[in-house]
mmCIF file of N, CA and C in Angstrom:
data_model
loop_
_atom_site.group_PDB
_atom_site.id
_atom_site.type_symbol
_atom_site.label_atom_id
_atom_site.label_comp_id
_atom_site.label_asym_id
_atom_site.label_seq_id
_atom_site.Cartn_x
_atom_site.Cartn_y
_atom_site.Cartn_z
ATOM 1 N N MET A 1 50.144 14.237 -41.983
ATOM 2 C CA MET A 1 50.527 12.840 -41.784
ATOM 3 C C MET A 1 50.121 12.451 -40.362
ATOM 4 N N ASN A 2 49.473 11.325 -40.241
ATOM 5 C CA ASN A 2 49.060 10.931 -38.887
ATOM 6 C C ASN A 2 50.287 10.607 -38.032
ATOM 7 N N GLU A 3 50.130 10.765 -36.732
ATOM 8 C CA GLU A 3 51.254 10.658 -35.798
ATOM 9 C C GLU A 3 51.928 9.281 -35.835
ATOM 10 N N LEU A 4 51.132 8.212 -35.929
ATOM 11 C CA LEU A 4 51.696 6.866 -35.972
ATOM 12 C C LEU A 4 52.495 6.649 -37.253
ATOM 13 N N LYS A 5 52.003 7.145 -38.382
ATOM 14 C CA LYS A 5 52.753 7.029 -39.642
ATOM 15 C C LYS A 5 54.091 7.750 -39.534
ATOM 16 N N PHE A 6 54.065 8.939 -38.945
ATOM 17 C CA PHE A 6 55.304 9.688 -38.780
ATOM 18 C C PHE A 6 56.281 8.920 -37.897
ATOM 19 N N GLU A 7 55.769 8.335 -36.814
ATOM 20 C CA GLU A 7 56.631 7.570 -35.895
ATOM 21 C C GLU A 7 57.222 6.349 -36.593
ATOM 22 N N LEU A 8 56.419 5.659 -37.390
ATOM 23 C CA LEU A 8 56.918 4.507 -38.163
ATOM 24 C C LEU A 8 58.047 4.940 -39.096
ATOM 25 N N TYR A 9 57.825 6.031 -39.781
ATOM 26 C CA TYR A 9 58.834 6.547 -40.700
ATOM 27 C C TYR A 9 60.110 6.916 -39.946
ATOM 28 N N ARG A 10 59.946 7.614 -38.828
ATOM 29 C CA ARG A 10 61.107 8.033 -38.031
ATOM 30 C C ARG A 10 61.921 6.833 -37.566
ATOM 31 N N LEU A 11 61.238 5.818 -37.033
ATOM 32 C CA LEU A 11 61.946 4.629 -36.538
ATOM 33 C C LEU A 11 62.645 3.894 -37.678
ATOM 34 N N GLY A 12 61.987 3.803 -38.829
ATOM 35 C CA GLY A 12 62.606 3.161 -39.985
ATOM 36 C C GLY A 12 63.847 3.892 -40.453
ATOM 37 N N THR A 13 63.782 5.208 -40.479
ATOM 38 C CA THR A 13 64.951 5.974 -40.923
ATOM 39 C C THR A 13 66.058 5.976 -39.881
ATOM 40 N N GLU A 14 65.723 5.652 -38.624
ATOM 41 C CA GLU A 14 66.752 5.520 -37.592
ATOM 42 C C GLU A 14 67.414 4.142 -37.637
ATOM 43 N N GLY A 15 66.964 3.273 -38.527
ATOM 44 C CA GLY A 15 67.615 1.982 -38.719
ATOM 45 C C GLY A 15 66.987 0.812 -37.990
ATOM 46 N N TYR A 16 65.850 1.014 -37.347
ATOM 47 C CA TYR A 16 65.174 -0.112 -36.700
ATOM 48 C C TYR A 16 64.492 -0.968 -37.756
ATOM 49 N N CYS A 17 64.517 -2.267 -37.568
ATOM 50 C CA CYS A 17 63.823 -3.166 -38.487
ATOM 51 C C CYS A 17 62.372 -3.320 -38.041
ATOM 52 N N CYS A 18 61.587 -4.028 -38.838
ATOM 53 C CA CYS A 18 60.140 -4.140 -38.596
ATOM 54 C C CYS A 18 59.809 -4.740 -37.227
ATOM 55 N N SER A 19 60.465 -5.816 -36.848
ATOM 56 C CA SER A 19 60.157 -6.434 -35.552
ATOM 57 C C SER A 19 60.515 -5.483 -34.411
ATOM 58 N N GLN A 20 61.609 -4.765 -34.558
ATOM 59 C CA GLN A 20 61.996 -3.794 -33.539
ATOM 60 C C GLN A 20 60.998 -2.640 -33.483
ATOM 61 N N ILE A 21 60.537 -2.202 -34.629
ATOM 62 C CA ILE A 21 59.581 -1.096 -34.670
ATOM 63 C C ILE A 21 58.295 -1.481 -33.961
ATOM 64 N N MET A 22 57.798 -2.693 -34.201
ATOM 65 C CA MET A 22 56.560 -3.127 -33.535
ATOM 66 C C MET A 22 56.733 -3.063 -32.012
ATOM 67 N N MET A 23 57.846 -3.568 -31.507
ATOM 68 C CA MET A 23 58.065 -3.585 -30.060
ATOM 69 C C MET A 23 58.334 -2.176 -29.535
ATOM 70 N N LYS A 24 59.113 -1.411 -30.275
ATOM 71 C CA LYS A 24 59.444 -0.054 -29.830
ATOM 72 C C LYS A 24 58.183 0.799 -29.730
ATOM 73 N N LEU A 25 57.268 0.657 -30.662
ATOM 74 C CA LEU A 25 56.011 1.399 -30.597
ATOM 75 C C LEU A 25 55.249 1.069 -29.313
ATOM 76 N N ALA A 26 55.189 -0.219 -28.983
ATOM 77 C CA ALA A 26 54.482 -0.639 -27.765
ATOM 78 C C ALA A 26 55.157 -0.079 -26.519
ATOM 79 N N LEU A 27 56.470 -0.171 -26.455
ATOM 80 C CA LEU A 27 57.191 0.346 -25.296
ATOM 81 C C LEU A 27 57.064 1.866 -25.198
ATOM 82 N N ASP A 28 57.125 2.534 -26.346
ATOM 83 C CA ASP A 28 56.988 3.990 -26.347
ATOM 84 C C ASP A 28 55.618 4.421 -25.844
ATOM 85 N N MET A 29 54.585 3.651 -26.161
ATOM 86 C CA MET A 29 53.233 3.964 -25.674
ATOM 87 C C MET A 29 53.174 3.906 -24.149
ATOM 88 N N GLU A 30 54.019 3.056 -23.575
ATOM 89 C CA GLU A 30 54.077 2.917 -22.115
ATOM 90 C C GLU A 30 55.118 3.843 -21.504
ATOM 91 N N GLU A 31 55.813 4.578 -22.357
ATOM 92 C CA GLU A 31 56.909 5.459 -21.939
ATOM 93 C C GLU A 31 57.977 4.676 -21.191
ATOM 94 N N ILE A 32 58.314 3.500 -21.758
ATOM 95 C CA ILE A 32 59.336 2.619 -21.189
ATOM 96 C C ILE A 32 60.445 2.445 -22.223
ATOM 97 N N GLU A 33 61.674 2.455 -21.754
ATOM 98 C CA GLU A 33 62.800 2.131 -22.626
ATOM 99 C C GLU A 33 63.351 0.788 -22.182
ATOM 100 N N ASN A 34 63.598 -0.079 -23.129
ATOM 101 C CA ASN A 34 64.175 -1.381 -22.837
ATOM 102 C C ASN A 34 65.085 -1.749 -24.009
ATOM 103 N N ASP A 35 66.291 -1.225 -23.985
ATOM 104 C CA ASP A 35 67.241 -1.434 -25.072
ATOM 105 C C ASP A 35 67.541 -2.912 -25.288
ATOM 106 N N ASP A 36 67.599 -3.680 -24.204
ATOM 107 C CA ASP A 36 67.885 -5.113 -24.340
ATOM 108 C C ASP A 36 66.790 -5.824 -25.124
ATOM 109 N N LEU A 37 65.544 -5.522 -24.835
ATOM 110 C CA LEU A 37 64.438 -6.144 -25.555
ATOM 111 C C LEU A 37 64.471 -5.742 -27.028
ATOM 112 N N ILE A 38 64.769 -4.492 -27.315
ATOM 113 C CA ILE A 38 64.859 -4.040 -28.706
ATOM 114 C C ILE A 38 66.006 -4.753 -29.413
ATOM 115 N N ARG A 39 67.115 -4.979 -28.707
ATOM 116 C CA ARG A 39 68.236 -5.732 -29.294
ATOM 117 C C ARG A 39 67.818 -7.177 -29.593
ATOM 118 N N VAL A 40 67.080 -7.792 -28.674
ATOM 119 C CA VAL A 40 66.609 -9.163 -28.878
ATOM 120 C C VAL A 40 65.747 -9.233 -30.140
ATOM 121 N N MET A 41 64.887 -8.241 -30.318
ATOM 122 C CA MET A 41 64.006 -8.225 -31.490
ATOM 123 C C MET A 41 64.800 -8.125 -32.787
ATOM 124 N N ASN A 42 66.033 -7.645 -32.717
ATOM 125 C CA ASN A 42 66.897 -7.532 -33.893
ATOM 126 C C ASN A 42 67.140 -8.890 -34.547
ATOM 127 N N GLY A 43 67.098 -9.958 -33.766
ATOM 128 C CA GLY A 43 67.277 -11.303 -34.317
ATOM 129 C C GLY A 43 66.141 -11.746 -35.220
ATOM 130 N N LEU A 44 65.026 -11.026 -35.168
ATOM 131 C CA LEU A 44 63.876 -11.350 -36.002
ATOM 132 C C LEU A 44 63.838 -10.515 -37.285
ATOM 133 N N CYS A 45 64.841 -9.653 -37.459
ATOM 134 C CA CYS A 45 64.893 -8.769 -38.627
ATOM 135 C C CYS A 45 65.080 -9.537 -39.926
ATOM 136 N N ASN A 46 64.604 -8.914 -40.990
ATOM 137 C CA ASN A 46 64.783 -9.456 -42.345
ATOM 138 C C ASN A 46 64.243 -10.876 -42.470
ATOM 139 N N GLY A 47 63.125 -11.127 -41.838
ATOM 140 C CA GLY A 47 62.507 -12.441 -41.936
ATOM 141 C C GLY A 47 63.229 -13.480 -41.111
ATOM 142 N N ILE A 48 63.450 -13.225 -39.865
ATOM 143 C CA ILE A 48 64.156 -14.052 -38.876
ATOM 144 C C ILE A 48 65.595 -14.315 -39.306
ATOM 145 N N GLY A 49 66.482 -13.576 -38.700
ATOM 146 C CA GLY A 49 67.910 -13.765 -38.933
ATOM 147 C C GLY A 49 68.355 -13.473 -40.351
ATOM 148 N N GLY A 50 67.591 -12.666 -41.081
ATOM 149 C CA GLY A 50 67.984 -12.301 -42.439
ATOM 150 C C GLY A 50 67.692 -13.351 -43.487
ATOM 151 N N ASN A 51 66.903 -14.362 -43.155
ATOM 152 C CA ASN A 51 66.623 -15.449 -44.094
ATOM 153 C C ASN A 51 65.367 -15.258 -44.924
ATOM 154 N N GLN A 52 64.726 -14.092 -44.810
ATOM 155 C CA GLN A 52 63.532 -13.771 -45.580
ATOM 156 C C GLN A 52 62.376 -14.741 -45.338
ATOM 157 N N LYS A 53 62.359 -15.325 -44.165
ATOM 158 C CA LYS A 53 61.269 -16.240 -43.810
ATOM 159 C C LYS A 53 60.161 -15.445 -43.133
ATOM 160 N N THR A 54 59.724 -15.848 -41.962
ATOM 161 C CA THR A 54 58.587 -15.224 -41.307
ATOM 162 C C THR A 54 58.827 -13.724 -41.098
ATOM 163 N N CYS A 55 57.869 -12.940 -41.557
ATOM 164 C CA CYS A 55 57.929 -11.476 -41.540
ATOM 165 C C CYS A 55 58.136 -10.931 -40.128
ATOM 166 N N GLY A 56 59.002 -9.944 -39.997
ATOM 167 C CA GLY A 56 59.265 -9.298 -38.713
ATOM 168 C C GLY A 56 58.078 -8.532 -38.169
ATOM 169 N N VAL A 57 57.183 -8.080 -39.039
ATOM 170 C CA VAL A 57 55.972 -7.419 -38.566
ATOM 171 C C VAL A 57 55.100 -8.439 -37.842
ATOM 172 N N LEU A 58 55.045 -9.639 -38.372
ATOM 173 C CA LEU A 58 54.267 -10.704 -37.733
ATOM 174 C C LEU A 58 54.908 -11.111 -36.410
ATOM 175 N N THR A 59 56.194 -11.410 -36.415
ATOM 176 C CA THR A 59 56.855 -11.846 -35.181
ATOM 177 C C THR A 59 56.921 -10.716 -34.156
ATOM 178 N N GLY A 60 57.093 -9.492 -34.618
ATOM 179 C CA GLY A 60 57.094 -8.358 -33.702
ATOM 180 C C GLY A 60 55.738 -8.170 -33.040
ATOM 181 N N GLY A 61 54.670 -8.352 -33.812
ATOM 182 C CA GLY A 61 53.326 -8.258 -33.251
ATOM 183 C C GLY A 61 53.061 -9.332 -32.224
ATOM 184 N N ILE A 62 53.528 -10.538 -32.506
ATOM 185 C CA ILE A 62 53.389 -11.635 -31.539
ATOM 186 C C ILE A 62 54.172 -11.306 -30.276
ATOM 187 N N GLY A 63 55.338 -10.687 -30.455
ATOM 188 C CA GLY A 63 56.123 -10.257 -29.302
ATOM 189 C C GLY A 63 55.378 -9.252 -28.442
ATOM 190 N N VAL A 64 54.673 -8.327 -29.077
ATOM 191 C CA VAL A 64 53.883 -7.339 -28.321
ATOM 192 C C VAL A 64 52.759 -8.041 -27.565
ATOM 193 N N LEU A 65 52.107 -8.997 -28.198
ATOM 194 C CA LEU A 65 51.069 -9.761 -27.503
ATOM 195 C C LEU A 65 51.668 -10.486 -26.292
ATOM 196 N N GLY A 66 52.873 -11.025 -26.464
ATOM 197 C CA GLY A 66 53.564 -11.693 -25.361
ATOM 198 C C GLY A 66 53.937 -10.736 -24.246
ATOM 199 N N LEU A 67 54.241 -9.501 -24.600
ATOM 200 C CA LEU A 67 54.555 -8.483 -23.611
ATOM 201 C C LEU A 67 53.393 -8.311 -22.631
ATOM 202 N N TYR A 68 52.198 -8.459 -23.135
ATOM 203 C CA TYR A 68 51.000 -8.302 -22.315
ATOM 204 C C TYR A 68 50.511 -9.605 -21.687
ATOM 205 N N ALA A 69 50.638 -10.713 -22.391
ATOM 206 C CA ALA A 69 49.991 -11.947 -21.920
ATOM 207 C C ALA A 69 50.931 -13.139 -21.768
ATOM 208 N N GLY A 70 52.225 -12.952 -22.014
ATOM 209 C CA GLY A 70 53.171 -14.056 -21.924
ATOM 210 C C GLY A 70 53.714 -14.258 -20.513
ATOM 211 N N LYS A 71 54.379 -15.357 -20.338
ATOM 212 C CA LYS A 71 55.033 -15.694 -19.067
ATOM 213 C C LYS A 71 56.326 -14.895 -18.962
ATOM 214 N N GLY A 72 56.556 -14.309 -17.789
ATOM 215 C CA GLY A 72 57.766 -13.519 -17.600
ATOM 216 C C GLY A 72 58.540 -13.854 -16.348
ATOM 217 N N LYS A 73 57.908 -14.555 -15.435
ATOM 218 C CA LYS A 73 58.548 -14.884 -14.159
ATOM 219 C C LYS A 73 58.306 -16.345 -13.839
ATOM 220 N N ALA A 74 59.150 -16.883 -12.948
ATOM 221 C CA ALA A 74 59.065 -18.302 -12.596
ATOM 222 C C ALA A 74 57.685 -18.700 -12.071
ATOM 223 N N ARG A 75 57.103 -17.881 -11.268
ATOM 224 C CA ARG A 75 55.807 -18.221 -10.659
ATOM 225 C C ARG A 75 54.633 -17.561 -11.390
ATOM 226 N N GLU A 76 54.842 -17.332 -12.638
ATOM 227 C CA GLU A 76 53.826 -16.685 -13.463
ATOM 228 C C GLU A 76 53.483 -17.628 -14.610
ATOM 229 N N TYR A 77 52.286 -17.533 -15.106
ATOM 230 C CA TYR A 77 51.858 -18.374 -16.210
ATOM 231 C C TYR A 77 51.423 -17.500 -17.372
ATOM 232 N N THR A 78 51.518 -18.059 -18.567
ATOM 233 C CA THR A 78 50.982 -17.382 -19.729
ATOM 234 C C THR A 78 49.490 -17.186 -19.507
ATOM 235 N N LYS A 79 48.983 -16.017 -19.836
ATOM 236 C CA LYS A 79 47.546 -15.753 -19.685
ATOM 237 C C LYS A 79 46.757 -16.704 -20.588
ATOM 238 N N ASP A 80 45.581 -17.086 -20.140
ATOM 239 C CA ASP A 80 44.754 -18.044 -20.875
ATOM 240 C C ASP A 80 44.471 -17.619 -22.310
ATOM 241 N N ASN A 81 44.364 -16.328 -22.555
ATOM 242 C CA ASN A 81 43.996 -15.860 -23.888
ATOM 243 C C ASN A 81 45.192 -15.590 -24.805
ATOM 244 N N PHE A 82 46.396 -15.861 -24.350
ATOM 245 C CA PHE A 82 47.575 -15.593 -25.178
ATOM 246 C C PHE A 82 47.533 -16.363 -26.494
ATOM 247 N N GLY A 83 47.327 -17.664 -26.437
ATOM 248 C CA GLY A 83 47.292 -18.482 -27.653
ATOM 249 C C GLY A 83 46.187 -18.062 -28.604
ATOM 250 N N THR A 84 45.051 -17.710 -28.058
ATOM 251 C CA THR A 84 43.922 -17.258 -28.879
ATOM 252 C C THR A 84 44.264 -15.946 -29.581
ATOM 253 N N MET A 85 44.911 -15.040 -28.851
ATOM 254 C CA MET A 85 45.294 -13.761 -29.450
ATOM 255 C C MET A 85 46.335 -13.953 -30.550
ATOM 256 N N VAL A 86 47.324 -14.812 -30.296
ATOM 257 C CA VAL A 86 48.358 -15.071 -31.302
ATOM 258 C C VAL A 86 47.720 -15.660 -32.556
ATOM 259 N N LYS A 87 46.836 -16.625 -32.375
ATOM 260 C CA LYS A 87 46.174 -17.246 -33.523
ATOM 261 C C LYS A 87 45.343 -16.226 -34.290
ATOM 262 N N ALA A 88 44.617 -15.378 -33.573
ATOM 263 C CA ALA A 88 43.802 -14.352 -34.236
ATOM 264 C C ALA A 88 44.682 -13.412 -35.068
ATOM 265 N N TYR A 89 45.805 -13.017 -34.510
ATOM 266 C CA TYR A 89 46.720 -12.117 -35.223
ATOM 267 C C TYR A 89 47.331 -12.821 -36.436
ATOM 268 N N MET A 90 47.790 -14.040 -36.245
ATOM 269 C CA MET A 90 48.399 -14.775 -37.355
ATOM 270 C C MET A 90 47.392 -15.015 -38.481
ATOM 271 N N ASP A 91 46.187 -15.428 -38.130
ATOM 272 C CA ASP A 91 45.153 -15.674 -39.141
ATOM 273 C C ASP A 91 44.822 -14.390 -39.896
ATOM 274 N N TRP A 92 44.642 -13.298 -39.145
ATOM 275 C CA TRP A 92 44.350 -12.013 -39.780
ATOM 276 C C TRP A 92 45.488 -11.606 -40.704
ATOM 277 N N PHE A 93 46.728 -11.722 -40.231
ATOM 278 C CA PHE A 93 47.899 -11.303 -40.997
ATOM 279 C C PHE A 93 47.973 -12.056 -42.321
ATOM 280 N N GLU A 94 47.850 -13.372 -42.253
ATOM 281 C CA GLU A 94 47.960 -14.176 -43.473
ATOM 282 C C GLU A 94 46.818 -13.885 -44.437
ATOM 283 N N GLU A 95 45.629 -13.701 -43.907
ATOM 284 C CA GLU A 95 44.496 -13.385 -44.780
ATOM 285 C C GLU A 95 44.659 -11.996 -45.398
ATOM 286 N N ARG A 96 45.078 -11.037 -44.598
ATOM 287 C CA ARG A 96 45.203 -9.649 -45.068
ATOM 288 C C ARG A 96 46.320 -9.468 -46.085
ATOM 289 N N PHE A 97 47.474 -10.095 -45.827
ATOM 290 C CA PHE A 97 48.646 -9.872 -46.679
ATOM 291 C C PHE A 97 48.966 -11.058 -47.587
ATOM 292 N N GLU A 98 48.186 -12.127 -47.476
ATOM 293 C CA GLU A 98 48.280 -13.310 -48.328
ATOM 294 C C GLU A 98 49.590 -14.079 -48.195
ATOM 295 N N SER A 99 50.320 -13.831 -47.142
ATOM 296 C CA SER A 99 51.545 -14.568 -46.849
ATOM 297 C C SER A 99 52.045 -14.134 -45.476
ATOM 298 N N THR A 100 52.921 -14.950 -44.902
ATOM 299 C CA THR A 100 53.610 -14.568 -43.671
ATOM 300 C C THR A 100 55.112 -14.429 -43.916
ATOM 301 N N GLU A 101 55.527 -14.622 -45.154
ATOM 302 C CA GLU A 101 56.942 -14.619 -45.505
ATOM 303 C C GLU A 101 57.411 -13.234 -45.951
ATOM 304 N N CYS A 102 58.493 -12.780 -45.377
ATOM 305 C CA CYS A 102 59.095 -11.492 -45.710
ATOM 306 C C CYS A 102 59.350 -11.401 -47.222
ATOM 307 N N LEU A 103 59.892 -12.437 -47.792
ATOM 308 C CA LEU A 103 60.210 -12.447 -49.221
ATOM 309 C C LEU A 103 58.974 -12.155 -50.059
ATOM 310 N N ASP A 104 57.858 -12.789 -49.734
ATOM 311 C CA ASP A 104 56.626 -12.572 -50.487
ATOM 312 C C ASP A 104 56.100 -11.154 -50.316
ATOM 313 N N LEU A 105 56.259 -10.616 -49.121
ATOM 314 C CA LEU A 105 55.661 -9.319 -48.811
ATOM 315 C C LEU A 105 56.431 -8.142 -49.384
ATOM 316 N N ILE A 106 57.746 -8.217 -49.401
ATOM 317 C CA ILE A 106 58.501 -7.056 -49.897
ATOM 318 C C ILE A 106 59.247 -7.336 -51.188
ATOM 319 N N GLY A 107 59.297 -8.591 -51.613
ATOM 320 C CA GLY A 107 59.869 -8.910 -52.906
ATOM 321 C C GLY A 107 61.371 -8.748 -53.023
ATOM 322 N N VAL A 108 62.065 -8.795 -51.914
ATOM 323 C CA VAL A 108 63.532 -8.717 -51.933
ATOM 324 C C VAL A 108 64.050 -10.063 -51.484
ATOM 325 N N TYR A 109 64.903 -10.678 -52.293
ATOM 326 C CA TYR A 109 65.384 -11.993 -51.919
ATOM 327 C C TYR A 109 66.480 -11.918 -50.868
ATOM 328 N N ARG A 110 67.479 -11.135 -51.103
ATOM 329 C CA ARG A 110 68.567 -10.967 -50.136
ATOM 330 C C ARG A 110 68.917 -9.501 -50.024
ATOM 331 N N PHE A 111 69.205 -9.079 -48.836
ATOM 332 C CA PHE A 111 69.640 -7.714 -48.635
ATOM 333 C C PHE A 111 71.136 -7.673 -48.911
ATOM 334 N N THR A 112 71.553 -6.791 -49.812
ATOM 335 C CA THR A 112 72.956 -6.759 -50.209
ATOM 336 C C THR A 112 73.839 -6.112 -49.161
ATOM 337 N N ASP A 113 73.282 -5.256 -48.374
ATOM 338 C CA ASP A 113 74.038 -4.559 -47.343
ATOM 339 C C ASP A 113 73.389 -4.891 -46.005
ATOM 340 N N GLU A 114 74.124 -5.542 -45.115
ATOM 341 C CA GLU A 114 73.550 -5.966 -43.840
ATOM 342 C C GLU A 114 73.005 -4.803 -43.025
ATOM 343 N N ASN A 115 73.506 -3.618 -43.264
ATOM 344 C CA ASN A 115 73.018 -2.461 -42.524
ATOM 345 C C ASN A 115 71.961 -1.674 -43.302
ATOM 346 N N ASN A 116 71.524 -2.212 -44.439
ATOM 347 C CA ASN A 116 70.484 -1.556 -45.223
ATOM 348 C C ASN A 116 69.146 -1.764 -44.543
ATOM 349 N N GLN A 117 68.627 -0.722 -43.959
ATOM 350 C CA GLN A 117 67.351 -0.807 -43.261
ATOM 351 C C GLN A 117 66.284 0.013 -43.981
ATOM 352 N N ALA A 118 66.453 0.238 -45.287
ATOM 353 C CA ALA A 118 65.486 1.036 -46.040
ATOM 354 C C ALA A 118 64.157 0.312 -46.206
ATOM 355 N N TYR A 119 64.163 -1.006 -46.110
ATOM 356 C CA TYR A 119 62.936 -1.753 -46.364
ATOM 357 C C TYR A 119 61.795 -1.450 -45.397
ATOM 358 N N PRO A 120 62.028 -1.050 -44.114
ATOM 359 C CA PRO A 120 60.861 -0.738 -43.289
ATOM 360 C C PRO A 120 59.986 0.368 -43.881
ATOM 361 N N VAL A 121 60.576 1.263 -44.673
ATOM 362 C CA VAL A 121 59.773 2.286 -45.319
ATOM 363 C C VAL A 121 58.797 1.614 -46.278
ATOM 364 N N LYS A 122 59.264 0.602 -47.010
ATOM 365 C CA LYS A 122 58.407 -0.150 -47.920
ATOM 366 C C LYS A 122 57.324 -0.896 -47.151
ATOM 367 N N CYS A 123 57.613 -1.281 -45.936
ATOM 368 C CA CYS A 123 56.678 -2.042 -45.112
ATOM 369 C C CYS A 123 55.760 -1.147 -44.287
ATOM 370 N N GLY A 124 55.793 0.147 -44.523
ATOM 371 C CA GLY A 124 55.065 1.097 -43.688
ATOM 372 C C GLY A 124 53.592 0.787 -43.521
ATOM 373 N N ASP A 125 52.882 0.501 -44.612
ATOM 374 C CA ASP A 125 51.454 0.209 -44.511
ATOM 375 C C ASP A 125 51.205 -1.086 -43.752
ATOM 376 N N THR A 126 52.061 -2.073 -43.985
ATOM 377 C CA THR A 126 51.937 -3.351 -43.274
ATOM 378 C C THR A 126 52.160 -3.129 -41.777
ATOM 379 N N LEU A 127 53.175 -2.357 -41.433
ATOM 380 C CA LEU A 127 53.446 -2.022 -40.030
ATOM 381 C C LEU A 127 52.265 -1.292 -39.398
ATOM 382 N N LEU A 128 51.756 -0.299 -40.085
ATOM 383 C CA LEU A 128 50.661 0.509 -39.551
ATOM 384 C C LEU A 128 49.421 -0.349 -39.297
ATOM 385 N N GLU A 129 48.981 -1.078 -40.305
ATOM 386 C CA GLU A 129 47.789 -1.919 -40.150
ATOM 387 C C GLU A 129 47.980 -2.989 -39.081
ATOM 388 N N SER A 130 49.156 -3.577 -39.059
ATOM 389 C CA SER A 130 49.416 -4.667 -38.119
ATOM 390 C C SER A 130 49.488 -4.175 -36.686
ATOM 391 N N PHE A 131 50.133 -3.042 -36.476
ATOM 392 C CA PHE A 131 50.200 -2.500 -35.122
ATOM 393 C C PHE A 131 48.796 -2.168 -34.624
ATOM 394 N N GLU A 132 48.010 -1.551 -35.487
ATOM 395 C CA GLU A 132 46.629 -1.239 -35.105
ATOM 396 C C GLU A 132 45.840 -2.512 -34.801
ATOM 397 N N LYS A 133 46.095 -3.589 -35.546
ATOM 398 C CA LYS A 133 45.405 -4.861 -35.300
ATOM 399 C C LYS A 133 45.819 -5.454 -33.956
ATOM 400 N N VAL A 134 47.097 -5.394 -33.626
ATOM 401 C CA VAL A 134 47.566 -5.904 -32.335
ATOM 402 C C VAL A 134 46.888 -5.142 -31.192
ATOM 403 N N VAL A 135 46.822 -3.826 -31.314
ATOM 404 C CA VAL A 135 46.148 -3.005 -30.293
ATOM 405 C C VAL A 135 44.686 -3.430 -30.184
ATOM 406 N N GLU A 136 44.024 -3.614 -31.316
ATOM 407 C CA GLU A 136 42.618 -4.033 -31.333
ATOM 408 C C GLU A 136 42.424 -5.387 -30.648
ATOM 409 N N ILE A 137 43.289 -6.347 -30.960
ATOM 410 C CA ILE A 137 43.195 -7.687 -30.354
ATOM 411 C C ILE A 137 43.373 -7.591 -28.844
ATOM 412 N N LEU A 138 44.353 -6.823 -28.404
ATOM 413 C CA LEU A 138 44.567 -6.665 -26.963
ATOM 414 C C LEU A 138 43.338 -6.053 -26.293
ATOM 415 N N GLN A 139 42.799 -5.022 -26.885
ATOM 416 C CA GLN A 139 41.629 -4.366 -26.300
ATOM 417 C C GLN A 139 40.418 -5.289 -26.280
ATOM 418 N N GLU A 140 40.228 -6.056 -27.345
ATOM 419 C CA GLU A 140 39.117 -7.012 -27.391
ATOM 420 C C GLU A 140 39.237 -8.080 -26.315
ATOM 421 N N ASN A 141 40.458 -8.301 -25.855
ATOM 422 C CA ASN A 141 40.708 -9.320 -24.838
ATOM 423 C C ASN A 141 40.883 -8.739 -23.443
ATOM 424 N N GLY A 142 40.457 -7.498 -23.268
ATOM 425 C CA GLY A 142 40.419 -6.898 -21.942
ATOM 426 C C GLY A 142 41.684 -6.209 -21.479
ATOM 427 N N TYR A 143 42.651 -6.010 -22.365
ATOM 428 C CA TYR A 143 43.884 -5.327 -21.988
ATOM 429 C C TYR A 143 43.757 -3.840 -22.302
ATOM 430 N N THR A 144 44.369 -3.020 -21.475
ATOM 431 C CA THR A 144 44.435 -1.594 -21.721
ATOM 432 C C THR A 144 45.775 -1.332 -22.382
ATOM 433 N N PHE A 145 45.764 -1.105 -23.687
ATOM 434 C CA PHE A 145 47.021 -0.923 -24.390
ATOM 435 C C PHE A 145 47.728 0.320 -23.889
ATOM 436 N N GLY A 146 49.012 0.162 -23.645
ATOM 437 C CA GLY A 146 49.826 1.253 -23.133
ATOM 438 C C GLY A 146 49.975 1.229 -21.630
ATOM 439 N N ASN A 147 49.278 0.286 -20.992
ATOM 440 C CA ASN A 147 49.360 0.166 -19.533
ATOM 441 C C ASN A 147 49.206 -1.299 -19.128
ATOM 442 N N ARG A 148 50.327 -1.944 -18.853
ATOM 443 C CA ARG A 148 50.275 -3.354 -18.427
ATOM 444 C C ARG A 148 50.111 -3.481 -16.937
ATOM 445 N N GLU A 149 50.195 -2.380 -16.215
ATOM 446 C CA GLU A 149 50.052 -2.400 -14.748
ATOM 447 C C GLU A 149 48.571 -2.404 -14.419
ATOM 448 N N GLN A 150 48.028 -3.597 -14.171
ATOM 449 C CA GLN A 150 46.595 -3.686 -13.912
ATOM 450 C C GLN A 150 46.334 -4.307 -12.573
#
């Protein structure tokens, strides 16, 4: 089993949702822990707040792009290529998976148990392909994935 697949599986079985997994993978690549950021990503779980709307893999990927190119400080600006990268990821995601909605992608209307996090296992291929796409987009735009200190 490839290392990234194993890591996706491990994070899913530890109860992280898709948006959290996308961000946790990025932070782990940098060997950074940021529990607060992972908690924030929890609000995007189950299709944003559990409403089965926009997929957490999509929003988590956008969050990773923002980690590299978004505004973070008062005297800082969003990088010029941030919007282009987000659009490229969103367009690719919708074309590849034929939807951006959690409901369409995993076919579950409502989660019966709020702590049921088994669905990331079902989303494993989507997570894997999407994370690799985010890394590719960042690299194509001159970022060194795993190192934001440039």
